[in-house]
Coordinates of C-alpha atoms and ligand atoms in Angstrom, one line a residue:
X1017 CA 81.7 114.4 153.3
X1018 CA 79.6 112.1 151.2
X1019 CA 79.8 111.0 147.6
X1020 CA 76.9 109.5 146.4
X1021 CA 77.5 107.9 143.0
X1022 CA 74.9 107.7 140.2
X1023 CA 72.5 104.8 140.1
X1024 CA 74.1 103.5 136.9
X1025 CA 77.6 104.2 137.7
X1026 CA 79.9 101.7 136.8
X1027 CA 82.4 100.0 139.3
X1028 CA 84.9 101.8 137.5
X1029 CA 83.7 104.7 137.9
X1030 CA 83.2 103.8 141.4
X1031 CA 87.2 103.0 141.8
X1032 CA 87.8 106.3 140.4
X1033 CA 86.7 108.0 142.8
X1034 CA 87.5 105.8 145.2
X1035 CA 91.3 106.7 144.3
X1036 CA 90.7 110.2 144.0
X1037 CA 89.5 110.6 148.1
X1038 CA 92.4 108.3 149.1
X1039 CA 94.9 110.5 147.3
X1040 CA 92.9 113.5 149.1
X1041 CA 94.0 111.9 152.1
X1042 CA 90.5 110.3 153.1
X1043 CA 89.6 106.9 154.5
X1044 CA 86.5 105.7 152.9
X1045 CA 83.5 103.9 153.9
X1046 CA 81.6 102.2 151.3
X1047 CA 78.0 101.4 151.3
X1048 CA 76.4 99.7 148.5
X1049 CA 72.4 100.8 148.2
X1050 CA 69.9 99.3 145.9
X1051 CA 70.3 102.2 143.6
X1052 CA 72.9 104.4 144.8
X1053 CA 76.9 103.5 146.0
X1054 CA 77.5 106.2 149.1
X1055 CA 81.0 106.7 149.6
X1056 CA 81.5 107.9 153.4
X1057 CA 84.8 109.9 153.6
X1058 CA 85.8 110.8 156.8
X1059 CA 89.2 113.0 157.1
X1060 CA 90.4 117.0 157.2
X1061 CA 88.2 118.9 154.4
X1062 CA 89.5 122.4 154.8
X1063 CA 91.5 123.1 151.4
X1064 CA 89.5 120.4 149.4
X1065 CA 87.7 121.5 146.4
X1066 CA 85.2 120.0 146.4
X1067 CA 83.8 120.7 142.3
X1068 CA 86.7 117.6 141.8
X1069 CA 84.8 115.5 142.7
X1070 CA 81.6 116.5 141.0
X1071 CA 83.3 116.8 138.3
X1072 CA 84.1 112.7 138.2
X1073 CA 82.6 110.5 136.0
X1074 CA 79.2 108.9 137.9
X1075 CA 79.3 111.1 141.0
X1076 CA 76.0 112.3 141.6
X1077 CA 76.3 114.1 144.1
X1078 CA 78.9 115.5 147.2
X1079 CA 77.7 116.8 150.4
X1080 CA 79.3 118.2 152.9
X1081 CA 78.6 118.0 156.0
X1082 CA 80.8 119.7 158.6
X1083 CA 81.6 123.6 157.5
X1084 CA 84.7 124.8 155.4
X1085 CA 85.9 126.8 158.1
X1086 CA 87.3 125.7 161.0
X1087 CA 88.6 127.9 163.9
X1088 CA 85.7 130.0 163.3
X1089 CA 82.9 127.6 163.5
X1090 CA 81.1 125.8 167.1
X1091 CA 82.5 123.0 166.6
X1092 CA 86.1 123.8 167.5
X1093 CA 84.7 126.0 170.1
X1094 CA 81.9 125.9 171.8
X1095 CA 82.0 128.5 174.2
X1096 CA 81.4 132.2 172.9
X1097 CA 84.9 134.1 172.2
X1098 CA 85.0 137.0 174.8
X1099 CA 87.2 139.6 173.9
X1100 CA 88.2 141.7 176.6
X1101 CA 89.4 145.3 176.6
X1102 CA 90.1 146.9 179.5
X1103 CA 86.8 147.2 181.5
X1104 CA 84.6 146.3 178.3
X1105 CA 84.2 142.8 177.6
X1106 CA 82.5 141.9 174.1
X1107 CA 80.6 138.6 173.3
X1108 CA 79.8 138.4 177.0
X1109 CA 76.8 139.1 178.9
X1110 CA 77.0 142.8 177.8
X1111 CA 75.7 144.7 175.0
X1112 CA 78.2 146.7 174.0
X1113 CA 77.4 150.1 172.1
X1114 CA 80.0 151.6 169.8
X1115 CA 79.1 155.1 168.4
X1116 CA 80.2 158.2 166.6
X1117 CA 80.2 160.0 163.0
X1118 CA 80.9 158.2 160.4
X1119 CA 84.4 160.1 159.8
X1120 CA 86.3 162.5 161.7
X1121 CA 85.5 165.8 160.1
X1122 CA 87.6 168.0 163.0
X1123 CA 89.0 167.7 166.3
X1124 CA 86.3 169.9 167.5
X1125 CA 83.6 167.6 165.7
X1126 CA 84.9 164.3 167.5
X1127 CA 85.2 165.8 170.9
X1128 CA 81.9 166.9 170.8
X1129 CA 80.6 163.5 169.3
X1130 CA 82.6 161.4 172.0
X1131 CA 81.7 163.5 175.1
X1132 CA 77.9 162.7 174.3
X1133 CA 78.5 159.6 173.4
X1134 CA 80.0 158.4 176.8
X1135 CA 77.6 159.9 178.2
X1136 CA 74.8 158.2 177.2
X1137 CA 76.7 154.8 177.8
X1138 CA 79.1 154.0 174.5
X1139 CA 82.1 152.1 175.2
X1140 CA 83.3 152.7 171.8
X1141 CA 84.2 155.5 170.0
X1142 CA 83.9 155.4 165.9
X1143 CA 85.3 157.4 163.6
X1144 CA 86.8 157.0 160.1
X1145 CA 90.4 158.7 159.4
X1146 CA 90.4 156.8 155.9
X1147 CA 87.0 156.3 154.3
X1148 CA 86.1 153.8 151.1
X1149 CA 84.1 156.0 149.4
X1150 CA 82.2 155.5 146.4
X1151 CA 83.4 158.4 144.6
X1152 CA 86.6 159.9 144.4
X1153 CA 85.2 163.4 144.9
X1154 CA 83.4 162.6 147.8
X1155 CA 85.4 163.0 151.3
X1156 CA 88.1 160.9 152.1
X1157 CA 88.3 161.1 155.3
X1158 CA 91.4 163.2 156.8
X1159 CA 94.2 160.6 157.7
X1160 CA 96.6 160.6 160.1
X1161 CA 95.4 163.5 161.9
X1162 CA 91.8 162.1 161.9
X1163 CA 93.5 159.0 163.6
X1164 CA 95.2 161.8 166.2
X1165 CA 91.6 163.6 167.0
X1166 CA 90.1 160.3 167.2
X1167 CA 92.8 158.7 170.1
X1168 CA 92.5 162.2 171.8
X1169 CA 88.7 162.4 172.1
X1170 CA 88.8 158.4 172.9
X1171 CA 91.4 159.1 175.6
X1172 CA 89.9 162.3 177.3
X1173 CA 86.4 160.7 177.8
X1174 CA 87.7 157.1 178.2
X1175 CA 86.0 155.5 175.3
X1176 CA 88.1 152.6 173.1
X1177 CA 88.4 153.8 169.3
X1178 CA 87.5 152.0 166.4
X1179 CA 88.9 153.0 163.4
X1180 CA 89.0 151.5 159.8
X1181 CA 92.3 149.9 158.0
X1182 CA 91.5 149.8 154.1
X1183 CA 95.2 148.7 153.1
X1184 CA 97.8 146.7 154.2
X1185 CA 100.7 149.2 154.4
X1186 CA 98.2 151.5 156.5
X1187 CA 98.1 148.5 159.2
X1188 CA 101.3 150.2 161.5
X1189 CA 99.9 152.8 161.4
X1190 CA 96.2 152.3 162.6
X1191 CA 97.5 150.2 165.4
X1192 CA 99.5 153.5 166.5
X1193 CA 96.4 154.8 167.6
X1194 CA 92.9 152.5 167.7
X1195 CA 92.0 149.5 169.8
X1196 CA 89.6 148.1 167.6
X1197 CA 90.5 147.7 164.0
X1198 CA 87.5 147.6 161.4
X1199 CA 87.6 145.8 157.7
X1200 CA 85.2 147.5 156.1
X1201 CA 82.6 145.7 153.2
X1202 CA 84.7 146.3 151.2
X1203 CA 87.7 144.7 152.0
X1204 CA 86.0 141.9 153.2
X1205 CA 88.1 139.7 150.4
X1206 CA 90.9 141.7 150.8
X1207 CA 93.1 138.8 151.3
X1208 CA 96.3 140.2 151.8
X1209 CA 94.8 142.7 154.7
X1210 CA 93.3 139.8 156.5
X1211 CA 96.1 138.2 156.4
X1212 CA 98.3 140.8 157.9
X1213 CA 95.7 141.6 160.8
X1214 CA 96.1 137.9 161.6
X1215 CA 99.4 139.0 162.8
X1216 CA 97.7 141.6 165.0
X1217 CA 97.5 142.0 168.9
X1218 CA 94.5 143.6 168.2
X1219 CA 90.6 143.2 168.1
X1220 CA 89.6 143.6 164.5
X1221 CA 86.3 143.9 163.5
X1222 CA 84.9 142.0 160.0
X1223 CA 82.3 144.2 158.4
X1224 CA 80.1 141.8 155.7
X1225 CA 80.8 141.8 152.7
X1226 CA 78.1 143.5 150.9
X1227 CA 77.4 140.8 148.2
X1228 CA 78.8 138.0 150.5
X1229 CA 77.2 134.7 151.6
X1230 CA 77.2 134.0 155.5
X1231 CA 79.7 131.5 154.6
X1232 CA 82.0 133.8 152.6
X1233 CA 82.4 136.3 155.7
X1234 CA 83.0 133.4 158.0
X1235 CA 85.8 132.0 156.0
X1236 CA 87.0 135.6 155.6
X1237 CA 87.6 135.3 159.7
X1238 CA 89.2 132.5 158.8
X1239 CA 92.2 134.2 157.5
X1240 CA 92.4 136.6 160.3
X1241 CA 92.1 133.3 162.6
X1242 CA 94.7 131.1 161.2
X1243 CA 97.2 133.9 161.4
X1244 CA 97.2 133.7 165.3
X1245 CA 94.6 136.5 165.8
X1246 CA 91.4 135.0 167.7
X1247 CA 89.8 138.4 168.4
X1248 CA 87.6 138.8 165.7
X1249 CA 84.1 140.6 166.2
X1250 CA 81.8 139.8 163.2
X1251 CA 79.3 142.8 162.0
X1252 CA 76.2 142.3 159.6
X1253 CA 76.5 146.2 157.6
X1254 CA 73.8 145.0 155.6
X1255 CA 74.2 143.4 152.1
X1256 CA 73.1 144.0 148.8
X1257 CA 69.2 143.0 147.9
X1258 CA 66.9 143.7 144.8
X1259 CA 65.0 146.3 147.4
X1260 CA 66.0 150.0 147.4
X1261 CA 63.8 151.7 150.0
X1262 CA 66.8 151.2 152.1
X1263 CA 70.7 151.7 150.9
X1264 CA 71.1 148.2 152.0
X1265 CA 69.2 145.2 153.5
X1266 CA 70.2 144.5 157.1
X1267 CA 69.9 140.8 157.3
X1268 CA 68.8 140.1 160.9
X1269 CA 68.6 136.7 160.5
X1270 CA 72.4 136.5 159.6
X1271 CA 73.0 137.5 164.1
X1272 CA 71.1 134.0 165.0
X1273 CA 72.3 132.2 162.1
X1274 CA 76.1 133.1 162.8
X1275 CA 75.3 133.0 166.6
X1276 CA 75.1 129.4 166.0
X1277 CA 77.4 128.6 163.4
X1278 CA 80.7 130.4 165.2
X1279 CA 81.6 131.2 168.8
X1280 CA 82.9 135.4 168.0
X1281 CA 81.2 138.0 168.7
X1282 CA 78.6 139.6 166.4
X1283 CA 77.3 143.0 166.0
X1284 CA 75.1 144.7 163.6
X1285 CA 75.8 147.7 161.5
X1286 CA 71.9 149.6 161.7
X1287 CA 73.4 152.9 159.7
X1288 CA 74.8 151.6 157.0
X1289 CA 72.5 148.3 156.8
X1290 CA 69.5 151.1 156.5
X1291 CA 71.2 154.5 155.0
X1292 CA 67.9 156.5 156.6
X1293 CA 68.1 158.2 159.7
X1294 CA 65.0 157.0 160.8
X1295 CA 65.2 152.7 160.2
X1296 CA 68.4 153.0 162.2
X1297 CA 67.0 152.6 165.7
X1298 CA 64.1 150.3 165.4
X1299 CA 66.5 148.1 163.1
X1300 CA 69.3 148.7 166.1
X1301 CA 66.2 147.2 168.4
X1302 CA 65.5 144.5 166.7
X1303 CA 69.7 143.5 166.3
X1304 CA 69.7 143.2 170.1
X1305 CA 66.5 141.5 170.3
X1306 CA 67.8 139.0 167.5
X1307 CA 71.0 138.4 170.0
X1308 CA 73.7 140.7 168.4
X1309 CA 76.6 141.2 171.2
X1310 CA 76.3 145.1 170.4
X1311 CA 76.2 147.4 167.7
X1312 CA 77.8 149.9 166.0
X1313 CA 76.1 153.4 165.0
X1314 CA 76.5 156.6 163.4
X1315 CA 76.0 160.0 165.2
X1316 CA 76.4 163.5 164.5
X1317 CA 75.7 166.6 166.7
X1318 CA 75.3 168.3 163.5
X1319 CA 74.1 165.6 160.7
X1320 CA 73.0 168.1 158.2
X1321 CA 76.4 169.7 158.0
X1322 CA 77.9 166.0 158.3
X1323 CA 80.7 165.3 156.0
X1324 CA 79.7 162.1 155.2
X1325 CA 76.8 159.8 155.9
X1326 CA 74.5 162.8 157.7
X1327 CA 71.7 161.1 156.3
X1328 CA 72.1 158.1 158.1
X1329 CA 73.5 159.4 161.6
X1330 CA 70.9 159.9 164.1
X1331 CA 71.0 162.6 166.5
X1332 CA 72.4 162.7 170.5
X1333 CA 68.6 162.7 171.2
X1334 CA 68.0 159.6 169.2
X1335 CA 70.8 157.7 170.7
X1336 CA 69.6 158.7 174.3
X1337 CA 66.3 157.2 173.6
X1338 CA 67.6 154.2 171.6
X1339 CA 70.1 153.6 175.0
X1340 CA 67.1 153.2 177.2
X1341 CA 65.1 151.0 174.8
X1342 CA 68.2 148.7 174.2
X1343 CA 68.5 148.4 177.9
X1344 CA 64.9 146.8 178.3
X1345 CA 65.6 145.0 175.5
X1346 CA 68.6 143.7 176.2
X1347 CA 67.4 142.6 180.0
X1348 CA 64.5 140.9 177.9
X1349 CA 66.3 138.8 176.0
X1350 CA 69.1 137.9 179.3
X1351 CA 71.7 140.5 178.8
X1352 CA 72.9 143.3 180.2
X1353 CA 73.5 146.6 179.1
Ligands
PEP2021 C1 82.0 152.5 158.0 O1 81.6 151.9 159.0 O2 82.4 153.7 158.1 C2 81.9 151.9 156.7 C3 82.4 152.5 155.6 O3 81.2 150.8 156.7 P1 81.0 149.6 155.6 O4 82.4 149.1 155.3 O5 80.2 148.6 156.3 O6 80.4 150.3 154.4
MN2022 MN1 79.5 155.7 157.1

């Protein structure tokens, strides 16, 4: 971190500060311009404020200059994170696919969903027993026996489930029966959850925040992280933009961006980062072209009569075709799928 003081800044002033980043628990190196006094402080940043020092009388200016986050970023790791699940290794080489409605509706509905979804090369079943919906009225998804249908249909046709946790006390629970535990947007603050699924045995999987800065979501990890819980796949859902063509604005550049900031895995969300049927496979194209590690879509058999999200969740057709192109795309860019 740097503190650049202003060029009239007294040496008072200078001392100040000076006192503050020793009682911060910084060594300082001084370097006296012709206009500007830098103050180099080298030391451990995480949990520094850094709006303290701003706030001084004749700083300028403060820059950081490694992250905020720490067990999430490159630095403190620089190989990728692989998580590995049985047979199915994400972050790796592979490209892994994760598919299915976006809630259980029926036992009937999910087998259906997960037989033609393994077939066309998913290694991940979704499926939401608990869903954060907007309004009240809407669906709510249909609990524990949604969690029951899902394991079953994961089981019988050897997928892994993914399921999403939206509160703390539901955590036992949802371990009872996924292997992939999703925070959804939003719960992406929810402090106290992340905290708990540090705790976890578990993958977990960090949807972004849909009003939250890259660096926001990453320390979100953070707190999954620090509790002991290093498998943590990060997913880009799409965030809130000024544009409303689409329900959201899939930010693409946020796969290469966090590629390089953090070693985890990252996928990309193309149904909810689009909302239309018809922007989720060429967005689910470019994802894997951008260097996502997979992604995760909504499919129906039956989208019209879906219970939620039909107008987003492409067809078994759709996902057949989007399969093949993500397999040329993903040999073009040095992966495998
Ligand atoms: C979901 O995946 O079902 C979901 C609700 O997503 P998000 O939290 O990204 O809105
Ligand atoms: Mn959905």
């Amino acid at each position: 971190m740097v503190v650049v003081m202003e060029p009239k800044a007294s040496e008072e002033m200078v001392q100040d500060v000076i006192k503050h980043l020793k009682e911060m628990g910084f060594e300082i190196h001084r370097s006296d311009g012709v206009t500007h006094t830098i103050l180099g402080a080298v030391g451990d940043k995480t949990g520094i404020d850094i709006r303290q020092l701003e706030v001084l009388e004749g700083v300028h200016e403060v820059i950081r200059i490694s992250e905020p986050y720490k067990l999430a970023s490159r630095s403190f790791k620089r190989e990728n994170t692989v998580i590995r699940l049985g047979d199915v290794s994400i972050g790796g080489d592979e490209v892994t696919v994760a598919a299915g409605p976006c809630a259980v509706e029926s036992e009937e509905q999910i087998m259906i969903i997960a037989e033609t979804v393994k077939k066309l090369g998913a290694k991940l079943l979704r499926g939401g027993a608990f869903k954060p919906r907007t309004s009240p009225y809407s669906f709510q998804g249909l609990g524990e026996a949604g969690l029951k249908y899902l394991r079953k249909a994961a089981d019988k046709f050897g997928l892994l489930a993914i399921t999403e946790v939206v509160d703390v006390g539901h955590v036992p629970l949802v371990l009872r029966y996924a292997d992939v535990l999703q925070v959804g947007a939003r719960n992406m603050q929810n402090f106290m959850l992340l905290r708990e699924l540090g705790k976890v045995q578990k993958p977990v999987m960090l949807k972004r925040g849909m009003s939250a800065t890259i660096e926001e979501w990453l320390m979100a990890s953070e707190y999954i992280l620090t509790g002991g819980n290093d498998q943590v796949i990060l997913c880009e859902r799409g965030i809130r933009t000024f544009e409303n063509y689409t329900r959201n604005t899939l930010d693409i550049s946020a796969v290469p961006i966090v590629k390089k900031l953090s070693h985890l895995p990252v996928f990309t969300d193309p149904s909810h980062g689009t909302g239309i049927r018809n922007k989720v496979i060429p967005m689910a194209r470019a994802s894997v072209a951008a260097g996502a590690d997979g992604i995760i879509v909504e499919v129906h058999h039956d989208p019209d009569h879906a219970k939620s999200d039909g107008a987003q969740s492409i067809f078994p057709y759709q996902l057949e075709e989007l399969m093949k192109e993500l397999r040329i795309i993903a040999r073009a860019v040095g992966r495998t799928l």
